[in-house]
Amino acid sequence: MTGSRRRPHRSVRSRLAGAVAAAALGIPVAAASGSIVTAPVAQAGPVEDAIQALDPTGELGPYVTEALGGINGPLGAPGPPAPVDAPINCRPTAAHPRPVILVHGTFDNGPNTVSRLGAPLRRQGFCVVAPTLGAYVGNPARGGLDSIAGASGPQLAGVIDRVRAVTGAAQVDLVGYSQGASIAGYTTKVLRPGAVGRVVSVGGYWGADNSGLIPHQLPREAAGAALWAANLRGLAELSPGSPVLTAWYGLDRTPFLPGVGYTLIATRGDHLLPPERSFVPGPGVQWRVTEDACGGGPNSHGGMAVDSRTHSLVARALGGSGRC
């Protein structure tokens, strides 16, 4: 392949930063800070053009800029995965017999997710475990970056095994936020069928219409390769037609595993993963729009994780107290 493709229009580049790199997945926009650093100039070619299309002026531009600037390791060579630390300092109870594993989004980590989604569950007596998944050894506090198939998924599967062994629980429940919902769904169906009782998705991506998280105007192959080269491998694997989506949906063409309870939570104020992009139909799958279920106005993608309405809906889905 040569560099003969025309560079995408700026508006397309901006959507890629906001809807692809950013989108999926994780930290509230308000958390972004710091000055913009000029991304390294790449050589001509479709992959390099797509990397340059990750416009750092987009909504989560600082995170994209940092990735291009090497915060996640040299481009295309981020180094090995970081070890997974998942302390298990609780035990399930008769009221809540399944431990809850929180699965964070892109650029995030387990400790941050405990404070946002785990603390309300702990107050109700749930046993909560929050690993950091998909981080590189050079920056172990920034997760959700490495391959879902090669890192985050197997790491979550290992945490599930360990939690079950330590606590004696027959199954666990998973709560996935943003990209974390995709990791939870993939792991439940592909890697650990039978080990998960419930999956709760908060602003998550479930492969709706197989559009992935890359705007249609950008060549999917180039964009996916660019995200991979920028060490945003989990995002690359959620591009249209990827092996991860293909394996996740399987021959039955659904992301859901029979026998598992699924609750998908979204808000119309989330312009990254609103209900029409987050909700996928399936037998027994529950859809919950926060403003419809609990009143009030729409929220943002990042705001969902700290919204008491979300906390109530998550707890209710897990069998706890869920008054809004």
PDB file of C-alpha atoms in Angstrom:
ATOM      1  CA  MET A   1       0.000   0.000   0.000  1.00  0.00           C
ATOM      2  CA  THR A   2       1.120   3.541  -0.693  1.00  0.00           C
ATOM      3  CA  GLY A   3       0.367   6.957   0.722  1.00  0.00           C
ATOM      4  CA  SER A   4      -1.899   7.940  -2.129  1.00  0.00           C
ATOM      5  CA  ARG A   5      -5.083   8.210  -0.005  1.00  0.00           C
ATOM      6  CA  ARG A   6      -6.237  11.764   0.537  1.00  0.00           C
ATOM      7  CA  ARG A   7      -6.029  12.927   4.130  1.00  0.00           C
ATOM      8  CA  PRO A   8      -9.482  13.000   5.834  1.00  0.00           C
ATOM      9  CA  HIS A   9     -11.190  16.364   6.145  1.00  0.00           C
ATOM     10  CA  ARG A  10     -10.635  18.145   9.466  1.00  0.00           C
ATOM     11  CA  SER A  11     -14.228  17.604  10.610  1.00  0.00           C
ATOM     12  CA  VAL A  12     -13.739  13.875  10.149  1.00  0.00           C
ATOM     13  CA  ARG A  13     -10.471  14.035  12.067  1.00  0.00           C
ATOM     14  CA  SER A  14     -12.203  15.835  14.915  1.00  0.00           C
ATOM     15  CA  ARG A  15     -14.918  13.185  15.065  1.00  0.00           C
ATOM     16  CA  LEU A  16     -12.247  10.505  15.153  1.00  0.00           C
ATOM     17  CA  ALA A  17     -10.627  12.090  18.178  1.00  0.00           C
ATOM     18  CA  GLY A  18     -13.937  12.585  19.960  1.00  0.00           C
ATOM     19  CA  ALA A  19     -15.819   9.483  18.874  1.00  0.00           C
ATOM     20  CA  VAL A  20     -13.073   6.942  18.439  1.00  0.00           C
ATOM     21  CA  ALA A  21     -10.035   7.584  20.464  1.00  0.00           C
ATOM     22  CA  ALA A  22     -11.838   9.302  23.146  1.00  0.00           C
ATOM     23  CA  ALA A  23     -15.064   7.679  23.072  1.00  0.00           C
ATOM     24  CA  ALA A  24     -14.948   4.729  24.310  1.00  0.00           C
ATOM     25  CA  LEU A  25     -13.976   5.025  26.895  1.00  0.00           C
ATOM     26  CA  GLY A  26     -13.298   6.049  30.121  1.00  0.00           C
ATOM     27  CA  ILE A  27     -12.357   9.144  31.987  1.00  0.00           C
ATOM     28  CA  PRO A  28     -14.646  12.164  32.380  1.00  0.00           C
ATOM     29  CA  VAL A  29     -13.633  14.987  30.055  1.00  0.00           C
ATOM     30  CA  ALA A  30     -13.205  17.366  32.970  1.00  0.00           C
ATOM     31  CA  ALA A  31     -10.257  15.280  34.122  1.00  0.00           C
ATOM     32  CA  ALA A  32      -8.202  16.198  31.070  1.00  0.00           C
ATOM     33  CA  SER A  33      -5.594  18.832  31.791  1.00  0.00           C
ATOM     34  CA  GLY A  34      -2.249  20.099  30.705  1.00  0.00           C
ATOM     35  CA  SER A  35      -0.956  21.807  27.625  1.00  0.00           C
ATOM     36  CA  ILE A  36      -1.273  20.393  24.140  1.00  0.00           C
ATOM     37  CA  VAL A  37       1.887  18.783  22.883  1.00  0.00           C
ATOM     38  CA  THR A  38       2.538  18.623  19.181  1.00  0.00           C
ATOM     39  CA  ALA A  39       2.286  15.049  17.956  1.00  0.00           C
ATOM     40  CA  PRO A  40       5.313  13.656  16.170  1.00  0.00           C
ATOM     41  CA  VAL A  41       5.230  14.051  12.420  1.00  0.00           C
ATOM     42  CA  ALA A  42       4.771  10.666  10.730  1.00  0.00           C
ATOM     43  CA  GLN A  43       5.949   9.593   7.344  1.00  0.00           C
ATOM     44  CA  ALA A  44       3.464   9.459   4.470  1.00  0.00           C
ATOM     45  CA  GLY A  45       1.253   6.390   4.216  1.00  0.00           C
ATOM     46  CA  PRO A  46      -2.268   5.306   5.069  1.00  0.00           C
ATOM     47  CA  VAL A  47      -1.407   4.229   8.609  1.00  0.00           C
ATOM     48  CA  GLU A  48       0.530   7.395   9.331  1.00  0.00           C
ATOM     49  CA  ASP A  49      -2.214   9.557   7.814  1.00  0.00           C
ATOM     50  CA  ALA A  50      -4.751   7.896  10.070  1.00  0.00           C
ATOM     51  CA  ILE A  51      -2.542   8.440  13.110  1.00  0.00           C
ATOM     52  CA  GLN A  52      -2.307  12.120  12.209  1.00  0.00           C
ATOM     53  CA  ALA A  53      -6.090  12.106  11.916  1.00  0.00           C
ATOM     54  CA  LEU A  54      -6.278  11.585  15.679  1.00  0.00           C
ATOM     55  CA  ASP A  55      -6.683  15.328  15.974  1.00  0.00           C
ATOM     56  CA  PRO A  56      -5.544  16.515  19.420  1.00  0.00           C
ATOM     57  CA  THR A  57      -8.130  19.341  19.339  1.00  0.00           C
ATOM     58  CA  GLY A  58     -10.963  16.811  19.773  1.00  0.00           C
ATOM     59  CA  GLU A  59     -12.938  16.308  22.976  1.00  0.00           C
ATOM     60  CA  LEU A  60     -10.377  14.047  24.618  1.00  0.00           C
ATOM     61  CA  GLY A  61      -7.555  15.455  22.555  1.00  0.00           C
ATOM     62  CA  PRO A  62      -5.067  15.619  25.435  1.00  0.00           C
ATOM     63  CA  TYR A  63      -5.248  11.856  25.904  1.00  0.00           C
ATOM     64  CA  VAL A  64      -4.737  11.246  22.192  1.00  0.00           C
ATOM     65  CA  THR A  65      -1.872  13.724  22.133  1.00  0.00           C
ATOM     66  CA  GLU A  66      -0.236  11.985  25.072  1.00  0.00           C
ATOM     67  CA  ALA A  67      -0.577   8.639  23.319  1.00  0.00           C
ATOM     68  CA  LEU A  68       1.017  10.028  20.157  1.00  0.00           C
ATOM     69  CA  GLY A  69       3.686  11.696  22.281  1.00  0.00           C
ATOM     70  CA  GLY A  70       4.742   8.392  23.784  1.00  0.00           C
ATOM     71  CA  ILE A  71       3.158   8.358  27.250  1.00  0.00           C
ATOM     72  CA  ASN A  72       2.028   4.790  26.547  1.00  0.00           C
ATOM     73  CA  GLY A  73       5.431   3.825  25.161  1.00  0.00           C
ATOM     74  CA  PRO A  74       7.073   4.317  21.774  1.00  0.00           C
ATOM     75  CA  LEU A  75       4.579   4.227  18.923  1.00  0.00           C
ATOM     76  CA  GLY A  76       3.988   0.643  17.901  1.00  0.00           C
ATOM     77  CA  ALA A  77       6.157  -0.708  20.718  1.00  0.00           C
ATOM     78  CA  PRO A  78       4.542  -0.023  24.098  1.00  0.00           C
ATOM     79  CA  GLY A  79       6.321  -2.836  25.886  1.00  0.00           C
ATOM     80  CA  PRO A  80       4.846  -5.784  27.779  1.00  0.00           C
ATOM     81  CA  PRO A  81       1.592  -5.730  29.764  1.00  0.00           C
ATOM     82  CA  ALA A  82       1.734  -4.547  33.347  1.00  0.00           C
ATOM     83  CA  PRO A  83       1.086  -7.153  36.048  1.00  0.00           C
ATOM     84  CA  VAL A  84      -2.505  -7.155  37.276  1.00  0.00           C
ATOM     85  CA  ASP A  85      -2.976  -6.215  40.921  1.00  0.00           C
ATOM     86  CA  ALA A  86      -6.448  -7.126  42.187  1.00  0.00           C
ATOM     87  CA  PRO A  87      -6.565  -7.239  46.002  1.00  0.00           C
ATOM     88  CA  ILE A  88      -9.366  -9.426  47.347  1.00  0.00           C
ATOM     89  CA  ASN A  89     -10.019  -8.114  50.837  1.00  0.00           C
ATOM     90  CA  CYS A  90     -13.686  -9.038  51.182  1.00  0.00           C
ATOM     91  CA  ARG A  91     -15.917 -12.067  51.127  1.00  0.00           C
ATOM     92  CA  PRO A  92     -19.406 -12.469  49.673  1.00  0.00           C
ATOM     93  CA  THR A  93     -22.379 -12.751  52.014  1.00  0.00           C
ATOM     94  CA  ALA A  94     -25.627 -14.693  51.937  1.00  0.00           C
ATOM     95  CA  ALA A  95     -27.383 -11.502  50.843  1.00  0.00           C
ATOM     96  CA  HIS A  96     -24.881 -10.897  48.027  1.00  0.00           C
ATOM     97  CA  PRO A  97     -23.288 -14.271  47.233  1.00  0.00           C
ATOM     98  CA  ARG A  98     -21.492 -13.230  44.030  1.00  0.00           C
ATOM     99  CA  PRO A  99     -18.445 -10.964  44.264  1.00  0.00           C
ATOM    100  CA  VAL A 100     -18.586  -7.948  41.945  1.00  0.00           C
ATOM    101  CA  ILE A 101     -15.645  -7.198  39.649  1.00  0.00           C
ATOM    102  CA  LEU A 102     -15.482  -3.662  38.262  1.00  0.00           C
ATOM    103  CA  VAL A 103     -14.080  -3.261  34.743  1.00  0.00           C
ATOM    104  CA  HIS A 104     -12.885   0.269  33.998  1.00  0.00           C
ATOM    105  CA  GLY A 105     -12.739   2.139  30.703  1.00  0.00           C
ATOM    106  CA  THR A 106      -9.956   3.463  28.495  1.00  0.00           C
ATOM    107  CA  PHE A 107      -7.215   5.540  30.163  1.00  0.00           C
ATOM    108  CA  ASP A 108      -8.592   4.577  33.585  1.00  0.00           C
ATOM    109  CA  ASN A 109      -7.769   2.129  36.371  1.00  0.00           C
ATOM    110  CA  GLY A 110      -9.252   0.063  39.160  1.00  0.00           C
ATOM    111  CA  PRO A 111      -8.754   2.464  42.088  1.00  0.00           C
ATOM    112  CA  ASN A 112     -10.489   5.288  40.229  1.00  0.00           C
ATOM    113  CA  THR A 113     -13.393   3.000  39.394  1.00  0.00           C
ATOM    114  CA  VAL A 114     -13.794   1.958  43.034  1.00  0.00           C
ATOM    115  CA  SER A 115     -14.373   5.546  44.062  1.00  0.00           C
ATOM    116  CA  ARG A 116     -16.919   6.111  41.285  1.00  0.00           C
ATOM    117  CA  LEU A 117     -18.838   2.823  41.043  1.00  0.00           C
ATOM    118  CA  GLY A 118     -17.527   0.580  43.800  1.00  0.00           C
ATOM    119  CA  ALA A 119     -18.066   2.631  46.943  1.00  0.00           C
ATOM    120  CA  PRO A 120     -21.900   2.702  46.648  1.00  0.00           C
ATOM    121  CA  LEU A 121     -21.934  -1.082  46.234  1.00  0.00           C
ATOM    122  CA  ARG A 122     -19.627  -1.619  49.191  1.00  0.00           C
ATOM    123  CA  ARG A 123     -21.940   0.438  51.367  1.00  0.00           C
ATOM    124  CA  GLN A 124     -24.671  -2.077  50.533  1.00  0.00           C
ATOM    125  CA  GLY A 125     -22.473  -4.983  51.568  1.00  0.00           C
ATOM    126  CA  PHE A 126     -21.250  -6.180  48.174  1.00  0.00           C
ATOM    127  CA  CYS A 127     -17.781  -7.709  47.921  1.00  0.00           C
ATOM    128  CA  VAL A 128     -16.106  -5.536  45.275  1.00  0.00           C
ATOM    129  CA  VAL A 129     -12.834  -6.191  43.442  1.00  0.00           C
ATOM    130  CA  ALA A 130     -11.394  -3.621  41.018  1.00  0.00           C
ATOM    131  CA  PRO A 131      -8.355  -4.646  38.950  1.00  0.00           C
ATOM    132  CA  THR A 132      -6.480  -2.438  36.504  1.00  0.00           C
ATOM    133  CA  LEU A 133      -6.540  -4.166  33.118  1.00  0.00           C
ATOM    134  CA  GLY A 134      -4.854  -3.525  29.797  1.00  0.00           C
ATOM    135  CA  ALA A 135      -2.032  -1.331  31.124  1.00  0.00           C
ATOM    136  CA  TYR A 136       1.547  -1.371  29.855  1.00  0.00           C
ATOM    137  CA  VAL A 137       4.426  -1.963  32.228  1.00  0.00           C
ATOM    138  CA  GLY A 138       5.807   1.522  31.536  1.00  0.00           C
ATOM    139  CA  ASN A 139       2.637   3.200  32.845  1.00  0.00           C
ATOM    140  CA  PRO A 140       0.759   0.682  35.032  1.00  0.00           C
ATOM    141  CA  ALA A 141      -1.789   3.199  36.328  1.00  0.00           C
ATOM    142  CA  ARG A 142      -3.236   3.871  32.860  1.00  0.00           C
ATOM    143  CA  GLY A 143      -5.329   0.892  31.783  1.00  0.00           C
ATOM    144  CA  GLY A 144      -7.762   0.034  29.028  1.00  0.00           C
ATOM    145  CA  LEU A 145      -5.123   0.472  26.337  1.00  0.00           C
ATOM    146  CA  ASP A 146      -3.722  -2.944  25.465  1.00  0.00           C
ATOM    147  CA  SER A 147      -5.384  -5.611  23.341  1.00  0.00           C
ATOM    148  CA  ILE A 148      -8.735  -6.965  24.533  1.00  0.00           C
ATOM    149  CA  ALA A 149      -8.024 -10.380  23.031  1.00  0.00           C
ATOM    150  CA  GLY A 150      -4.382 -10.488  24.057  1.00  0.00           C
ATOM    151  CA  ALA A 151      -4.368  -8.676  27.397  1.00  0.00           C
ATOM    152  CA  SER A 152      -7.493  -7.175  29.004  1.00  0.00           C
ATOM    153  CA  GLY A 153      -9.768 -10.146  28.321  1.00  0.00           C
ATOM    154  CA  PRO A 154      -7.349 -12.858  29.526  1.00  0.00           C
ATOM    155  CA  GLN A 155      -6.407 -10.669  32.493  1.00  0.00           C
ATOM    156  CA  LEU A 156     -10.056 -10.305  33.492  1.00  0.00           C
ATOM    157  CA  ALA A 157     -10.522 -14.059  33.041  1.00  0.00           C
ATOM    158  CA  GLY A 158      -7.605 -14.614  35.411  1.00  0.00           C
ATOM    159  CA  VAL A 159      -9.105 -12.240  37.982  1.00  0.00           C
ATOM    160  CA  ILE A 160     -12.427 -14.092  37.730  1.00  0.00           C
ATOM    161  CA  ASP A 161     -10.632 -17.386  38.382  1.00  0.00           C
ATOM    162  CA  ARG A 162      -8.742 -15.989  41.354  1.00  0.00           C
ATOM    163  CA  VAL A 163     -11.784 -14.311  42.917  1.00  0.00           C
ATOM    164  CA  ARG A 164     -13.772 -17.524  42.665  1.00  0.00           C
ATOM    165  CA  ALA A 165     -10.918 -19.560  44.146  1.00  0.00           C
ATOM    166  CA  VAL A 166     -10.283 -17.176  47.057  1.00  0.00           C
ATOM    167  CA  THR A 167     -13.910 -16.492  47.957  1.00  0.00           C
ATOM    168  CA  GLY A 168     -15.385 -19.872  47.128  1.00  0.00           C
ATOM    169  CA  ALA A 169     -18.073 -18.219  44.995  1.00  0.00           C
ATOM    170  CA  ALA A 170     -19.468 -20.285  42.158  1.00  0.00           C
ATOM    171  CA  GLN A 171     -19.871 -17.189  39.966  1.00  0.00           C
ATOM    172  CA  VAL A 172     -19.037 -13.490  39.900  1.00  0.00           C
ATOM    173  CA  ASP A 173     -20.915 -10.461  38.597  1.00  0.00           C
ATOM    174  CA  LEU A 174     -19.267  -7.873  36.341  1.00  0.00           C
ATOM    175  CA  VAL A 175     -19.893  -4.114  36.122  1.00  0.00           C
ATOM    176  CA  GLY A 176     -18.255  -2.606  33.044  1.00  0.00           C
ATOM    177  CA  TYR A 177     -17.974   1.087  32.324  1.00  0.00           C
ATOM    178  CA  SER A 178     -17.482   2.283  28.745  1.00  0.00           C
ATOM    179  CA  GLN A 179     -14.856   0.082  27.035  1.00  0.00           C
ATOM    180  CA  GLY A 180     -14.930  -1.976  30.219  1.00  0.00           C
ATOM    181  CA  ALA A 181     -18.414  -3.167  29.274  1.00  0.00           C
ATOM    182  CA  SER A 182     -17.020  -4.557  26.010  1.00  0.00           C
ATOM    183  CA  ILE A 183     -14.220  -6.295  27.881  1.00  0.00           C
ATOM    184  CA  ALA A 184     -16.726  -7.724  30.372  1.00  0.00           C
ATOM    185  CA  GLY A 185     -19.080  -8.904  27.629  1.00  0.00           C
ATOM    186  CA  TYR A 186     -16.316 -10.469  25.541  1.00  0.00           C
ATOM    187  CA  THR A 187     -14.778 -12.246  28.529  1.00  0.00           C
ATOM    188  CA  THR A 188     -18.129 -13.551  29.769  1.00  0.00           C
ATOM    189  CA  LYS A 189     -19.102 -15.108  26.463  1.00  0.00           C
ATOM    190  CA  VAL A 190     -15.790 -16.101  24.894  1.00  0.00           C
ATOM    191  CA  LEU A 191     -13.349 -16.779  27.727  1.00  0.00           C
ATOM    192  CA  ARG A 192     -15.330 -17.691  30.852  1.00  0.00           C
ATOM    193  CA  PRO A 193     -18.790 -18.975  29.936  1.00  0.00           C
ATOM    194  CA  GLY A 194     -20.539 -20.220  33.067  1.00  0.00           C
ATOM    195  CA  ALA A 195     -18.386 -18.193  35.469  1.00  0.00           C
ATOM    196  CA  VAL A 196     -20.449 -14.977  35.369  1.00  0.00           C
ATOM    197  CA  GLY A 197     -23.981 -14.548  36.683  1.00  0.00           C
ATOM    198  CA  ARG A 198     -24.751 -10.941  35.738  1.00  0.00           C
ATOM    199  CA  VAL A 199     -23.178  -8.252  33.581  1.00  0.00           C
ATOM    200  CA  VAL A 200     -24.079  -4.596  34.081  1.00  0.00           C
ATOM    201  CA  SER A 201     -23.022  -2.109  31.410  1.00  0.00           C
ATOM    202  CA  VAL A 202     -22.664   1.609  32.175  1.00  0.00           C
ATOM    203  CA  GLY A 203     -22.354   3.640  28.977  1.00  0.00           C
ATOM    204  CA  GLY A 204     -20.863   0.593  27.266  1.00  0.00           C
ATOM    205  CA  TYR A 205     -20.346  -0.520  23.686  1.00  0.00           C
ATOM    206  CA  TRP A 206     -21.958  -3.815  22.622  1.00  0.00           C
ATOM    207  CA  GLY A 207     -21.262  -3.812  18.897  1.00  0.00           C
ATOM    208  CA  ALA A 208     -24.501  -2.107  17.872  1.00  0.00           C
ATOM    209  CA  ASP A 209     -24.831  -2.232  14.034  1.00  0.00           C
ATOM    210  CA  ASN A 210     -21.174  -3.323  13.954  1.00  0.00           C
ATOM    211  CA  SER A 211     -20.192   0.282  13.315  1.00  0.00           C
ATOM    212  CA  GLY A 212     -17.336   0.076  15.757  1.00  0.00           C
ATOM    213  CA  LEU A 213     -15.980   3.292  17.185  1.00  0.00           C
ATOM    214  CA  ILE A 214     -14.499   4.656  13.984  1.00  0.00           C
ATOM    215  CA  PRO A 215     -16.416   7.147  11.805  1.00  0.00           C
ATOM    216  CA  HIS A 216     -17.544   5.615   8.536  1.00  0.00           C
ATOM    217  CA  GLN A 217     -15.747   8.309   6.530  1.00  0.00           C
ATOM    218  CA  LEU A 218     -12.324   7.058   7.624  1.00  0.00           C
ATOM    219  CA  PRO A 219     -10.950   3.867   6.028  1.00  0.00           C
ATOM    220  CA  ARG A 220     -11.409   1.235   8.712  1.00  0.00           C
ATOM    221  CA  GLU A 221      -8.216  -0.659   7.964  1.00  0.00           C
ATOM    222  CA  ALA A 222      -6.032   2.437   8.166  1.00  0.00           C
ATOM    223  CA  ALA A 223      -7.774   3.772  11.266  1.00  0.00           C
ATOM    224  CA  GLY A 224      -7.593   0.432  13.057  1.00  0.00           C
ATOM    225  CA  ALA A 225      -3.915   0.071  12.216  1.00  0.00           C
ATOM    226  CA  ALA A 226      -3.283   3.643  13.338  1.00  0.00           C
ATOM    227  CA  LEU A 227      -4.956   3.120  16.698  1.00  0.00           C
ATOM    228  CA  TRP A 228      -2.922  -0.046  17.171  1.00  0.00           C
ATOM    229  CA  ALA A 229       0.295   1.797  16.271  1.00  0.00           C
ATOM    230  CA  ALA A 230      -0.614   4.546  18.748  1.00  0.00           C
ATOM    231  CA  ASN A 231      -0.803   1.824  21.431  1.00  0.00           C
ATOM    232  CA  LEU A 232      -4.590   2.195  21.722  1.00  0.00           C
ATOM    233  CA  ARG A 233      -5.056  -1.461  20.934  1.00  0.00           C
ATOM    234  CA  GLY A 234      -8.354  -2.049  22.707  1.00  0.00           C
ATOM    235  CA  LEU A 235      -9.956   0.704  20.642  1.00  0.00           C
ATOM    236  CA  ALA A 236      -8.486  -0.725  17.461  1.00  0.00           C
ATOM    237  CA  GLU A 237     -10.123  -4.064  18.245  1.00  0.00           C
ATOM    238  CA  LEU A 238     -13.544  -2.428  18.480  1.00  0.00           C
ATOM    239  CA  SER A 239     -13.340  -1.251  14.873  1.00  0.00           C
ATOM    240  CA  PRO A 240     -15.843  -2.671  12.349  1.00  0.00           C
ATOM    241  CA  GLY A 241     -15.333  -6.306  11.431  1.00  0.00           C
ATOM    242  CA  SER A 242     -12.479  -6.830  13.879  1.00  0.00           C
ATOM    243  CA  PRO A 243     -11.596 -10.350  15.027  1.00  0.00           C
ATOM    244  CA  VAL A 244     -12.644  -9.400  18.561  1.00  0.00           C
ATOM    245  CA  LEU A 245     -16.155  -8.365  17.506  1.00  0.00           C
ATOM    246  CA  THR A 246     -16.405 -11.417  15.254  1.00  0.00           C
ATOM    247  CA  ALA A 247     -15.405 -13.787  18.063  1.00  0.00           C
ATOM    248  CA  TRP A 248     -17.607 -12.000  20.578  1.00  0.00           C
ATOM    249  CA  TYR A 249     -20.727 -12.205  18.414  1.00  0.00           C
ATOM    250  CA  GLY A 250     -19.898 -15.739  17.289  1.00  0.00           C
ATOM    251  CA  LEU A 251     -22.028 -17.983  15.137  1.00  0.00           C
ATOM    252  CA  ASP A 252     -25.176 -16.992  17.023  1.00  0.00           C
ATOM    253  CA  ARG A 253     -24.580 -13.343  16.074  1.00  0.00           C
ATOM    254  CA  THR A 254     -25.168 -11.886  19.529  1.00  0.00           C
ATOM    255  CA  PRO A 255     -22.897 -10.499  22.253  1.00  0.00           C
ATOM    256  CA  PHE A 256     -25.020 -12.169  24.938  1.00  0.00           C
ATOM    257  CA  LEU A 257     -24.581 -15.593  26.529  1.00  0.00           C
ATOM    258  CA  PRO A 258     -27.725 -17.524  27.464  1.00  0.00           C
ATOM    259  CA  GLY A 259     -28.153 -17.876  31.213  1.00  0.00           C
ATOM    260  CA  VAL A 260     -26.416 -14.601  32.061  1.00  0.00           C
ATOM    261  CA  GLY A 261     -28.449 -11.584  33.235  1.00  0.00           C
ATOM    262  CA  TYR A 262     -27.579  -8.423  31.308  1.00  0.00           C
ATOM    263  CA  THR A 263     -28.530  -4.838  32.193  1.00  0.00           C
ATOM    264  CA  LEU A 264     -27.425  -2.047  29.838  1.00  0.00           C
ATOM    265  CA  ILE A 265     -27.562   1.478  31.291  1.00  0.00           C
ATOM    266  CA  ALA A 266     -27.235   4.625  29.179  1.00  0.00           C
ATOM    267  CA  THR A 267     -28.288   8.277  29.065  1.00  0.00           C
ATOM    268  CA  ARG A 268     -29.413  10.412  26.151  1.00  0.00           C
ATOM    269  CA  GLY A 269     -26.897  13.077  27.141  1.00  0.00           C
ATOM    270  CA  ASP A 270     -24.021  10.731  26.298  1.00  0.00           C
ATOM    271  CA  HIS A 271     -23.090  11.796  22.767  1.00  0.00           C
ATOM    272  CA  LEU A 272     -20.394   9.120  22.607  1.00  0.00           C
ATOM    273  CA  LEU A 273     -22.476   6.051  23.485  1.00  0.00           C
ATOM    274  CA  PRO A 274     -26.137   7.077  23.767  1.00  0.00           C
ATOM    275  CA  PRO A 275     -28.883   4.451  24.032  1.00  0.00           C
ATOM    276  CA  GLU A 276     -29.108   3.883  20.286  1.00  0.00           C
ATOM    277  CA  ARG A 277     -25.404   2.964  20.198  1.00  0.00           C
ATOM    278  CA  SER A 278     -25.215   1.237  23.560  1.00  0.00           C
ATOM    279  CA  PHE A 279     -28.385  -0.851  23.535  1.00  0.00           C
ATOM    280  CA  VAL A 280     -28.469  -4.174  21.703  1.00  0.00           C
ATOM    281  CA  PRO A 281     -31.534  -6.445  21.889  1.00  0.00           C
ATOM    282  CA  GLY A 282     -31.369  -9.933  23.304  1.00  0.00           C
ATOM    283  CA  PRO A 283     -33.579 -12.371  25.227  1.00  0.00           C
ATOM    284  CA  GLY A 284     -34.017 -11.103  28.777  1.00  0.00           C
ATOM    285  CA  VAL A 285     -31.648  -8.162  28.273  1.00  0.00           C
ATOM    286  CA  GLN A 286     -32.762  -5.145  30.310  1.00  0.00           C
ATOM    287  CA  TRP A 287     -32.342  -1.600  28.991  1.00  0.00           C
ATOM    288  CA  ARG A 288     -32.279   1.325  31.413  1.00  0.00           C
ATOM    289  CA  VAL A 289     -32.121   5.024  30.492  1.00  0.00           C
ATOM    290  CA  THR A 290     -31.211   6.887  33.666  1.00  0.00           C
ATOM    291  CA  GLU A 291     -33.546   9.838  33.136  1.00  0.00           C
ATOM    292  CA  ASP A 292     -36.472   7.572  32.271  1.00  0.00           C
ATOM    293  CA  ALA A 293     -35.936   5.198  35.169  1.00  0.00           C
ATOM    294  CA  CYS A 294     -35.096   7.764  37.819  1.00  0.00           C
ATOM    295  CA  GLY A 295     -36.224  11.165  36.523  1.00  0.00           C
ATOM    296  CA  GLY A 296     -34.098  14.235  36.092  1.00  0.00           C
ATOM    297  CA  GLY A 297     -32.208  15.282  33.001  1.00  0.00           C
ATOM    298  CA  PRO A 298     -29.719  13.531  30.726  1.00  0.00           C
ATOM    299  CA  ASN A 299     -26.118  13.155  31.806  1.00  0.00           C
ATOM    300  CA  SER A 300     -22.771  12.967  30.027  1.00  0.00           C
ATOM    301  CA  HIS A 301     -20.640   9.900  29.307  1.00  0.00           C
ATOM    302  CA  GLY A 302     -18.197  10.694  32.090  1.00  0.00           C
ATOM    303  CA  GLY A 303     -20.904  11.972  34.418  1.00  0.00           C
ATOM    304  CA  MET A 304     -22.721   8.643  34.417  1.00  0.00           C
ATOM    305  CA  ALA A 305     -20.090   7.000  36.596  1.00  0.00           C
ATOM    306  CA  VAL A 306     -20.586   9.492  39.441  1.00  0.00           C
ATOM    307  CA  ASP A 307     -24.374   9.840  39.122  1.00  0.00           C
ATOM    308  CA  SER A 308     -26.407   8.524  42.062  1.00  0.00           C
ATOM    309  CA  ARG A 309     -29.079   7.409  39.587  1.00  0.00           C
ATOM    310  CA  THR A 310     -26.532   5.178  37.862  1.00  0.00           C
ATOM    311  CA  HIS A 311     -25.463   3.802  41.233  1.00  0.00           C
ATOM    312  CA  SER A 312     -29.071   2.944  42.076  1.00  0.00           C
ATOM    313  CA  LEU A 313     -29.648   1.202  38.754  1.00  0.00           C
ATOM    314  CA  VAL A 314     -26.402  -0.769  39.046  1.00  0.00           C
ATOM    315  CA  ALA A 315     -27.254  -1.903  42.569  1.00  0.00           C
ATOM    316  CA  ARG A 316     -30.772  -2.868  41.509  1.00  0.00           C
ATOM    317  CA  ALA A 317     -29.426  -4.916  38.606  1.00  0.00           C
ATOM    318  CA  LEU A 318     -27.153  -6.788  41.018  1.00  0.00           C
ATOM    319  CA  GLY A 319     -29.947  -7.570  43.463  1.00  0.00           C
ATOM    320  CA  GLY A 320     -29.305  -4.725  45.868  1.00  0.00           C
ATOM    321  CA  SER A 321     -31.323  -1.696  46.913  1.00  0.00           C
ATOM    322  CA  GLY A 322     -31.993   0.462  43.863  1.00  0.00           C
ATOM    323  CA  ARG A 323     -34.173   3.378  44.878  1.00  0.00           C
ATOM    324  CA  CYS A 324     -33.370   6.416  42.727  1.00  0.00           C
TER     325      CYS A 324
END
